[in-house]
XYZ file of C-alpha atoms in Angstrom:
562
model
C -233.115 158.002 193.885
C -232.963 160.749 196.466
C -236.783 161.655 195.116
C -237.545 157.909 195.721
C -236.135 158.025 199.380
C -238.350 161.063 200.148
C -241.354 159.450 199.229
C -240.827 156.548 200.905
C -240.041 158.726 204.165
C -243.071 160.376 203.712
C -245.604 157.902 203.674
C -246.036 158.372 206.762
C -245.387 156.617 210.469
C -244.556 153.172 210.791
C -247.675 152.087 212.185
C -249.321 153.600 209.090
C -247.353 151.263 206.806
C -247.972 148.489 208.938
C -251.410 149.005 208.508
C -251.200 149.994 204.550
C -248.100 147.467 203.240
C -248.943 149.074 199.964
C -247.055 152.312 202.122
C -243.657 149.996 202.012
C -243.650 148.593 198.431
C -245.500 151.551 196.177
C -242.707 154.484 196.530
C -239.964 151.652 195.166
C -242.031 150.772 192.224
C -240.394 150.467 188.814
C -241.272 150.279 184.981
C -239.550 147.090 185.072
C -242.287 146.272 188.196
C -245.690 147.255 185.652
C -244.180 145.905 182.809
C -243.317 142.472 185.133
C -246.657 142.539 186.777
C -248.801 143.327 183.648
C -247.651 139.758 182.131
C -248.088 138.058 185.775
C -252.124 139.385 186.151
C -252.836 139.220 182.600
C -251.635 135.336 182.922
C -252.854 134.825 186.181
C -256.276 136.733 185.312
C -256.234 133.616 182.143
C -256.254 131.082 185.055
C -258.575 132.737 187.106
C -261.940 133.631 184.874
C -262.220 129.671 184.282
C -261.511 128.687 187.520
C -264.022 130.939 188.992
C -267.036 129.599 186.548
C -266.315 125.986 187.952
C -265.482 127.097 191.121
C -269.281 128.386 191.624
C -270.263 124.625 190.129
C -268.817 123.445 193.007
C -270.536 125.745 195.560
C -273.574 125.465 194.376
C -274.130 128.954 193.015
C -275.333 130.383 189.568
C -271.432 130.285 187.674
C -271.597 134.090 187.888
C -270.985 134.457 190.894
C -267.666 132.729 190.701
C -266.722 136.183 188.503
C -268.958 138.800 191.034
C -266.380 136.664 193.589
C -262.925 137.134 192.156
C -262.319 140.864 191.487
C -262.655 143.039 194.764
C -260.037 140.883 196.853
C -257.527 141.584 193.877
C -258.184 145.157 194.351
C -258.393 145.357 198.296
C -254.931 142.489 198.884
C -252.676 145.611 196.657
C -253.704 147.730 199.327
C -253.439 146.104 202.588
C -251.887 142.083 201.431
C -248.718 141.662 203.247
C -247.565 138.804 200.590
C -247.101 139.972 196.521
C -247.576 136.550 195.486
C -251.124 135.881 196.592
C -254.012 136.375 195.007
C -257.383 136.885 196.575
C -260.345 134.536 194.395
C -262.673 131.860 194.674
C -261.002 128.615 195.465
C -261.912 124.523 195.335
C -261.796 124.475 199.267
C -264.123 127.293 199.917
C -266.877 126.585 197.420
C -266.812 123.313 198.980
C -268.260 125.387 202.015
C -269.746 127.848 200.932
C -271.883 124.414 199.551
C -272.372 122.954 202.949
C -273.336 126.325 204.375
C -274.989 128.619 202.240
C -277.377 125.961 201.244
C -276.901 126.906 197.556
C -278.941 129.838 197.580
C -276.822 133.138 196.623
C -278.802 135.477 199.577
C -277.236 132.871 202.285
C -273.668 133.330 200.403
C -273.458 136.766 199.699
C -274.508 137.208 203.939
C -271.740 134.268 204.926
C -268.952 136.386 202.701
C -269.583 139.546 204.983
C -270.680 138.241 208.031
C -266.876 136.250 207.841
C -265.648 139.347 207.049
C -267.067 141.548 209.519
C -265.076 138.141 211.920
C -261.714 138.004 210.441
C -261.974 142.395 210.965
C -262.695 141.648 214.270
C -259.917 138.967 215.063
C -257.275 140.698 212.858
C -257.873 143.915 214.917
C -258.425 141.609 218.602
C -254.993 139.654 217.229
C -256.705 136.254 217.641
C -254.215 135.166 214.773
C -252.793 132.572 216.938
C -255.907 130.571 216.845
C -254.433 129.304 213.685
C -251.643 127.308 215.170
C -254.280 124.911 217.103
C -255.385 123.786 213.779
C -252.610 120.863 213.407
C -251.260 119.837 210.595
C -252.726 116.792 210.235
C -255.990 117.772 211.021
C -255.230 120.308 207.516
C -254.281 117.170 205.693
C -257.107 114.912 206.927
C -259.334 117.838 205.428
C -257.699 119.433 202.294
C -257.583 115.382 201.046
C -260.933 114.220 201.569
C -262.088 117.470 199.881
C -259.952 116.782 197.289
C -261.940 113.391 196.491
C -265.238 115.226 196.954
C -264.749 118.235 195.245
C -263.844 115.785 192.030
C -266.291 113.382 192.402
C -269.204 116.218 192.256
C -267.357 116.503 188.731
C -268.332 113.367 187.461
C -271.750 114.061 187.161
C -270.442 116.287 185.062
C -267.675 114.672 183.123
C -270.345 112.040 182.504
C -273.219 114.494 181.698
C -275.502 112.770 184.461
C -277.961 115.118 185.614
C -280.101 115.666 189.245
C -277.310 114.075 191.077
C -277.418 114.609 194.634
C -274.320 116.422 196.676
C -273.997 114.549 199.805
C -271.299 112.602 198.974
C -272.257 108.968 200.095
C -275.420 108.848 198.082
C -273.880 110.748 195.034
C -271.603 107.709 194.386
C -274.798 105.394 195.063
C -276.377 107.281 192.429
C -273.022 107.740 189.995
C -272.934 103.912 189.956
C -276.845 103.436 189.644
C -277.505 105.318 186.951
C -273.807 104.847 185.072
C -276.239 103.579 182.411
C -276.922 107.105 181.323
C -274.207 108.523 180.375
C -273.769 111.012 177.411
C -271.552 110.303 175.323
C -270.538 113.498 173.814
C -270.126 115.002 177.662
C -267.897 111.803 178.202
C -265.492 111.788 175.511
C -264.899 115.840 175.921
C -264.792 115.667 179.931
C -262.206 112.939 179.269
C -260.221 115.040 176.551
C -260.106 117.706 178.854
C -258.250 115.933 181.260
C -255.704 115.092 179.581
C -255.158 117.597 177.699
C -255.216 119.175 180.861
C -252.904 116.573 182.443
C -250.480 116.518 179.467
C -249.704 120.576 179.262
C -248.937 120.058 183.400
C -246.714 117.963 182.780
C -244.527 119.179 179.992
C -244.516 122.866 181.979
C -242.862 120.739 184.635
C -240.608 119.512 182.518
C -240.580 122.127 180.117
C -236.129 123.594 179.747
C -235.532 126.944 180.293
C -234.744 128.475 177.308
C -231.466 130.380 177.239
C -230.581 134.039 176.079
C -228.082 132.400 173.888
C -230.532 130.191 171.544
C -231.806 130.668 168.283
C -235.134 133.439 168.427
C -237.563 130.475 167.026
C -235.600 128.770 169.502
C -236.946 131.273 172.303
C -240.080 131.972 170.677
C -240.903 128.067 170.709
C -240.311 128.057 174.132
C -242.265 131.430 175.447
C -245.333 129.614 172.836
C -245.374 126.467 174.730
C -245.159 127.801 178.708
C -247.827 130.474 177.837
C -250.342 127.695 176.269
C -249.217 125.356 179.373
C -249.445 128.556 182.168
C -252.362 129.473 180.511
C -253.649 125.984 179.671
C -257.689 125.620 181.707
C -258.206 128.841 179.349
C -257.022 127.069 176.148
C -258.430 124.121 177.059
C -261.756 125.714 178.089
C -262.026 128.459 174.580
C -261.344 125.067 172.454
C -263.865 122.566 174.347
C -266.091 126.291 173.954
C -265.819 126.096 170.365
C -265.982 122.512 169.517
C -269.692 122.869 171.116
C -270.157 126.372 169.190
C -269.561 124.196 166.241
C -272.431 121.924 166.892
C -274.898 124.764 167.656
C -274.408 125.918 164.045
C -274.371 122.588 162.598
C -277.883 121.769 164.290
C -276.956 119.365 166.505
C -275.763 119.736 170.713
C -274.759 116.355 172.060
C -272.872 118.227 175.017
C -274.621 119.968 177.921
C -273.235 123.507 178.139
C -273.307 126.340 180.280
C -276.278 128.665 179.196
C -276.953 132.341 179.524
C -274.924 134.127 182.079
C -276.153 137.855 182.996
C -273.832 140.181 181.380
C -272.700 143.919 183.080
C -271.344 144.480 186.773
C -272.824 143.154 189.766
C -274.992 146.312 191.450
C -272.647 147.201 194.516
C -275.309 147.531 197.068
C -275.499 146.524 200.410
C -276.429 142.043 201.352
C -279.559 141.102 202.400
C -279.971 140.691 205.772
C -283.586 138.696 204.945
C -284.268 135.923 202.176
C -288.463 135.808 200.404
C -289.366 132.689 200.509
C -293.134 131.444 199.126
C -294.081 130.306 202.675
C -292.477 133.950 204.372
C -289.559 135.469 205.064
C -285.973 134.591 206.492
C -284.955 136.885 209.234
C -281.688 137.904 209.944
C -281.404 135.574 212.958
C -282.932 132.685 211.554
C -280.044 132.498 208.728
C -277.446 133.179 211.317
C -278.278 129.775 213.341
C -279.108 128.586 209.380
C -275.081 128.982 208.872
C -274.144 127.807 212.528
C -270.287 126.688 212.675
C -269.774 128.140 209.722
C -269.066 131.296 210.688
C -266.297 129.937 212.616
C -264.970 127.872 209.836
C -265.061 129.588 206.831
C -263.080 132.510 208.401
C -261.033 130.063 209.390
C -260.458 128.007 206.752
C -260.097 131.509 204.511
C -256.885 132.146 206.664
C -255.955 128.660 207.001
C -255.402 129.241 202.972
C -253.944 132.802 202.658
C -251.172 132.804 205.354
C -249.874 129.367 203.887
C -249.567 130.431 200.906
C -247.632 133.576 202.594
C -246.318 131.210 204.659
C -244.480 129.556 202.016
C -243.725 132.360 200.096
C -242.200 133.995 202.987
C -239.622 130.953 203.583
C -238.275 131.470 199.914
C -237.909 135.285 200.468
C -237.047 135.855 203.910
C -239.671 137.339 205.195
C -242.720 137.388 207.934
C -246.304 137.083 207.537
C -248.162 138.485 210.345
C -251.625 136.857 210.380
C -253.629 139.816 212.071
C -252.682 142.048 209.074
C -253.557 139.654 206.838
C -257.002 138.389 209.045
C -257.657 142.661 208.627
C -256.758 142.390 204.760
C -259.504 139.098 203.867
C -262.096 140.994 206.310
C -262.234 143.884 204.505
C -262.032 142.820 201.020
C -264.975 139.644 201.884
C -266.758 142.976 203.462
C -266.670 144.832 200.322
C -267.078 142.080 198.538
C -270.469 141.275 199.870
C -271.268 144.609 198.041
C -270.728 143.161 194.633
C -272.456 139.812 195.234
C -269.634 138.260 196.232
C -268.929 134.344 198.217
C -266.234 134.469 200.619
C -262.256 134.166 199.523
C -259.012 133.703 200.172
C -255.948 132.708 198.544
C -255.243 130.255 196.013
C -252.252 127.795 196.139
C -252.769 127.597 192.363
C -252.662 130.847 191.273
C -249.926 131.454 193.883
C -247.657 129.333 191.782
C -248.895 130.686 188.888
C -247.752 133.982 190.121
C -244.296 132.453 191.187
C -243.448 131.185 187.922
C -244.339 134.556 186.405
C -241.971 136.593 188.727
C -244.363 139.124 189.613
C -243.015 142.139 192.022
C -245.557 143.575 193.998
C -249.150 143.333 195.122
C -249.697 145.475 192.131
C -250.078 142.480 189.708
C -253.271 141.770 191.050
C -255.186 144.459 189.857
C -254.159 144.260 185.966
C -256.007 140.303 187.036
C -258.951 142.242 189.060
C -259.705 144.203 185.995
C -259.276 141.756 183.145
C -261.595 139.748 185.065
C -264.438 142.555 185.243
C -264.118 143.317 181.470
C -265.062 139.992 181.167
C -268.045 140.739 183.107
C -269.088 143.828 181.027
C -268.320 142.398 177.571
C -267.207 138.384 177.036
C -270.466 136.559 179.199
C -272.618 136.440 175.968
C -269.618 133.957 174.615
C -269.761 131.810 178.358
C -273.107 130.028 176.889
C -271.041 127.550 174.733
C -268.271 126.746 177.716
C -269.141 122.678 178.320
C -270.116 121.601 181.910
C -267.620 119.187 181.138
C -264.712 120.948 180.793
C -265.300 123.149 183.344
C -265.682 119.992 185.088
C -261.751 119.329 183.849
C -260.652 121.936 184.945
C -262.176 121.352 188.745
C -261.065 118.224 188.952
C -257.059 119.392 187.791
C -257.072 122.044 189.955
C -258.049 119.537 193.301
C -256.379 116.495 192.821
C -253.324 117.294 193.679
C -254.325 118.729 196.993
C -254.871 114.758 197.797
C -251.596 114.077 199.794
C -251.198 110.571 199.731
C -247.943 109.883 200.689
C -248.919 112.106 204.243
C -249.925 108.812 205.736
C -246.682 107.158 205.356
C -244.392 110.020 206.400
C -246.879 110.180 209.975
C -246.292 106.446 210.407
C -243.138 107.095 210.699
C -242.755 110.689 212.438
C -245.487 109.723 214.981
C -247.920 107.285 214.599
C -249.997 109.297 216.956
C -250.980 111.719 214.539
C -252.191 110.004 212.207
C -255.513 109.472 214.997
C -256.777 113.689 214.149
C -255.804 112.790 210.090
C -258.051 109.740 209.644
C -260.856 111.475 212.594
C -260.902 114.469 209.876
C -260.302 112.482 206.608
C -263.365 110.456 206.933
C -265.710 112.158 209.316
C -265.110 115.199 206.350
C -267.079 112.509 203.681
C -269.769 112.828 205.879
C -270.082 116.604 206.620
C -266.630 118.982 206.350
C -267.885 120.266 209.699
C -267.860 117.374 211.671
C -264.080 116.331 210.101
C -263.004 119.423 210.893
C -263.934 120.518 214.355
C -263.858 116.159 215.629
C -259.711 116.654 214.261
C -259.164 119.486 216.088
C -261.376 118.324 218.901
C -258.924 115.337 218.364
C -255.947 117.335 218.128
C -256.787 119.191 221.454
C -257.078 116.003 223.305
C -253.776 114.953 222.367
C -252.250 118.134 222.994
C -254.017 118.226 226.455
C -252.654 114.845 227.341
C -249.421 115.462 226.749
C -249.142 118.127 228.543
C -250.938 116.099 231.681
C -248.970 113.276 231.105
C -245.608 114.964 231.260
C -242.622 112.490 230.441
C -241.073 111.605 233.527
C -237.259 110.513 234.467
C -236.782 108.909 237.699
C -233.163 107.638 238.324
C -231.790 105.426 241.097
C -229.641 106.072 243.739
C -228.491 106.899 247.635
C -231.252 109.537 246.201
C -233.847 109.768 243.640
C -233.470 112.185 241.288
C -236.971 113.324 239.516
C -236.776 115.008 236.238
C -240.087 116.074 234.447
C -239.201 116.502 230.665
C -241.282 119.280 229.890
C -243.705 121.968 231.658
C -245.611 121.557 234.961
C -249.554 122.863 234.271
C -251.598 121.843 236.683
C -253.383 118.956 234.891
C -249.748 117.129 235.923
C -249.389 118.117 239.292
C -251.072 114.575 239.738
C -249.361 112.634 237.742
C -245.598 114.337 239.402
C -247.507 113.214 243.284
C -247.936 109.536 242.324
C -244.734 109.830 240.196
C -242.515 110.708 243.400
C -244.481 108.950 246.392
C -244.502 105.563 244.390
C -240.614 105.675 243.616
C -239.988 107.144 247.081
C -242.004 104.990 249.000
C -241.762 101.686 246.965
C -237.385 102.038 247.396
C -235.860 99.328 249.957
C -234.866 101.333 252.078
C -236.937 104.329 250.848
C -235.011 107.830 249.685
C -235.353 111.059 249.873
C -236.505 112.868 246.823
C -234.654 115.509 244.262
C -236.778 117.223 241.577
C -234.732 118.296 238.732
C -236.452 121.549 237.803
C -234.314 122.593 234.421
C -236.963 121.872 232.091
C -239.744 123.782 234.162
C -239.690 127.316 232.675
C -243.315 128.553 234.274
C -245.968 126.634 237.192
C -248.772 127.731 238.388
C -250.923 128.414 241.471
C -252.617 124.822 241.352
C -249.018 123.463 240.475
C -247.836 125.320 244.186
C -250.758 123.449 245.879
C -249.522 120.196 244.839
C -245.789 120.703 246.089
C -246.940 121.471 249.347
C -249.432 118.678 249.725
C -246.188 116.789 248.660
C -243.745 117.649 251.140
C -246.012 117.313 253.687
C -247.332 113.991 252.433
C -243.231 112.996 252.043
C -242.841 114.756 255.610
C -244.604 112.814 257.332
C -242.888 109.529 256.088
C -239.553 110.615 257.353
C -238.463 111.977 254.054
C -237.495 115.076 252.051
C -237.670 116.973 249.195
C -235.259 119.142 247.683
C -235.117 121.165 244.793
C -232.601 121.322 241.571
C -231.605 123.673 238.713
C -234.618 125.844 239.594
C -235.051 128.744 236.844
C -235.894 132.379 238.443
C -239.463 132.338 237.300
C -240.037 129.626 239.071
C -237.563 129.925 241.960
C -239.713 132.945 242.531
C -243.170 131.524 242.813
C -241.908 129.486 245.091
C -240.723 131.635 247.587
C -243.298 133.581 247.531
C -245.259 130.417 248.337
C -243.377 130.306 251.595
C -244.041 126.562 251.150
C -243.100 124.569 254.193
C -239.558 122.119 254.159
C -238.806 123.838 250.583
C -235.299 123.666 250.311
C -233.503 123.693 246.540
C -230.154 123.531 244.923
C -229.213 125.902 242.770
C -228.020 123.426 240.399
C -227.636 120.086 239.491
C -224.369 119.615 240.222
C -223.958 121.389 243.468
C -226.393 119.708 244.636
């Protein structure tokens, strides 16, 4: 124990430990942790591999790019991450964004990864993680709910075995319904069977009673088998579907649409391409950046949003503080290094987080075993992926994204604050048109509502020998005109006109425009033979008003004394 303490002290200064979180937990690492982390990491890996193949389909990229995106983040986050339950890799949300901004071109996707990583790294170094606070919960819920529907319907064509369906949502719905008569029976039956199996295993896992240590060995073994099958249900269903497709292939008839050949081996370690050759010439770096447009802002922020949401959920359960700036640094390095191995942008995954929590992983080191399993799959197992039916991968995606749709959010907002339904509905509806329009419009609407509440704070006016005016929140420059109009209208409308006491108990700071507005208000009231006094001034506000040397300024220390 003494040696462990000495190693913990020798891990460098607090600043180094803050920037390299591995130095916090590595000195305390034990054999018991290693056993738990290996089990958790390998089980999560069984979820990662089939999901990675499926998410590449959502991103509109060749399937191997899903695996290329699934290992570098595991190793980088092991060193730089602050939450042991987060696993970086491709997700449904990020894959949808990549589909929108990479135009189904691997070169664009890899360059987007590199640039997103650079932006996230710069934001972390500049401590800009607070920008995430401006994306409100209704905007997030509207986006994720719309993404759940969009991604799910995008996979219906694979369930039905249809080819040549456009990716734009409304065209996709129209073409799918128009060509539903072309459905391949084999794909449809297998896809629906996989969906039913995944749903059944999910329900089974949620209702599985915990096996007590006092129960017979057979009962505990049975529990372990059922629990493992339910936890690794994605891998189990894909394996079963692959065996079915292989059996048909051996018999000489193939009613299923299979994945096909996937290049075997690890991706080359190289710089991303900063231009792209086309039959019509070369697209330069500047044009590629212009094509990505707002995606260079949306992708880094949404990546951080998913990761921090998971990390905060972990922190709330474990009394632990999450630093968004450190998460930005971790994701920035993960995406930059990931671009060197042909990864598309990655972020934290809710599904893998839940799996990790249930498995009781002990440290960020569990992710190294997950990344190792992905590397082994790339090196030795890609030839087996040939027989995986596309309908099975579609079922995996639908099963993963359906829980993201939160139908109850509409009812909750209606009860709590109906005005929040506006950014929710704007984001939700516009995301069906274009993802970026939905997110930007939702943030703008939320910002307008926020600015309106600042510009029009609640103002309480109490009648008496004098008028007592009490702003219900802090006073900022957009609100000074509202305050002046309220004070003047009530002072003049009173019979007879009365002086005013301004209760400033809720005002913690003011700016120069507010000071100028108050000076003009004092002058206007003075012309009418009325006075304005201030009470309950907080010290910072009082100092500002005294330094402004306002003509006719008078104040009382407390409202009671007034």
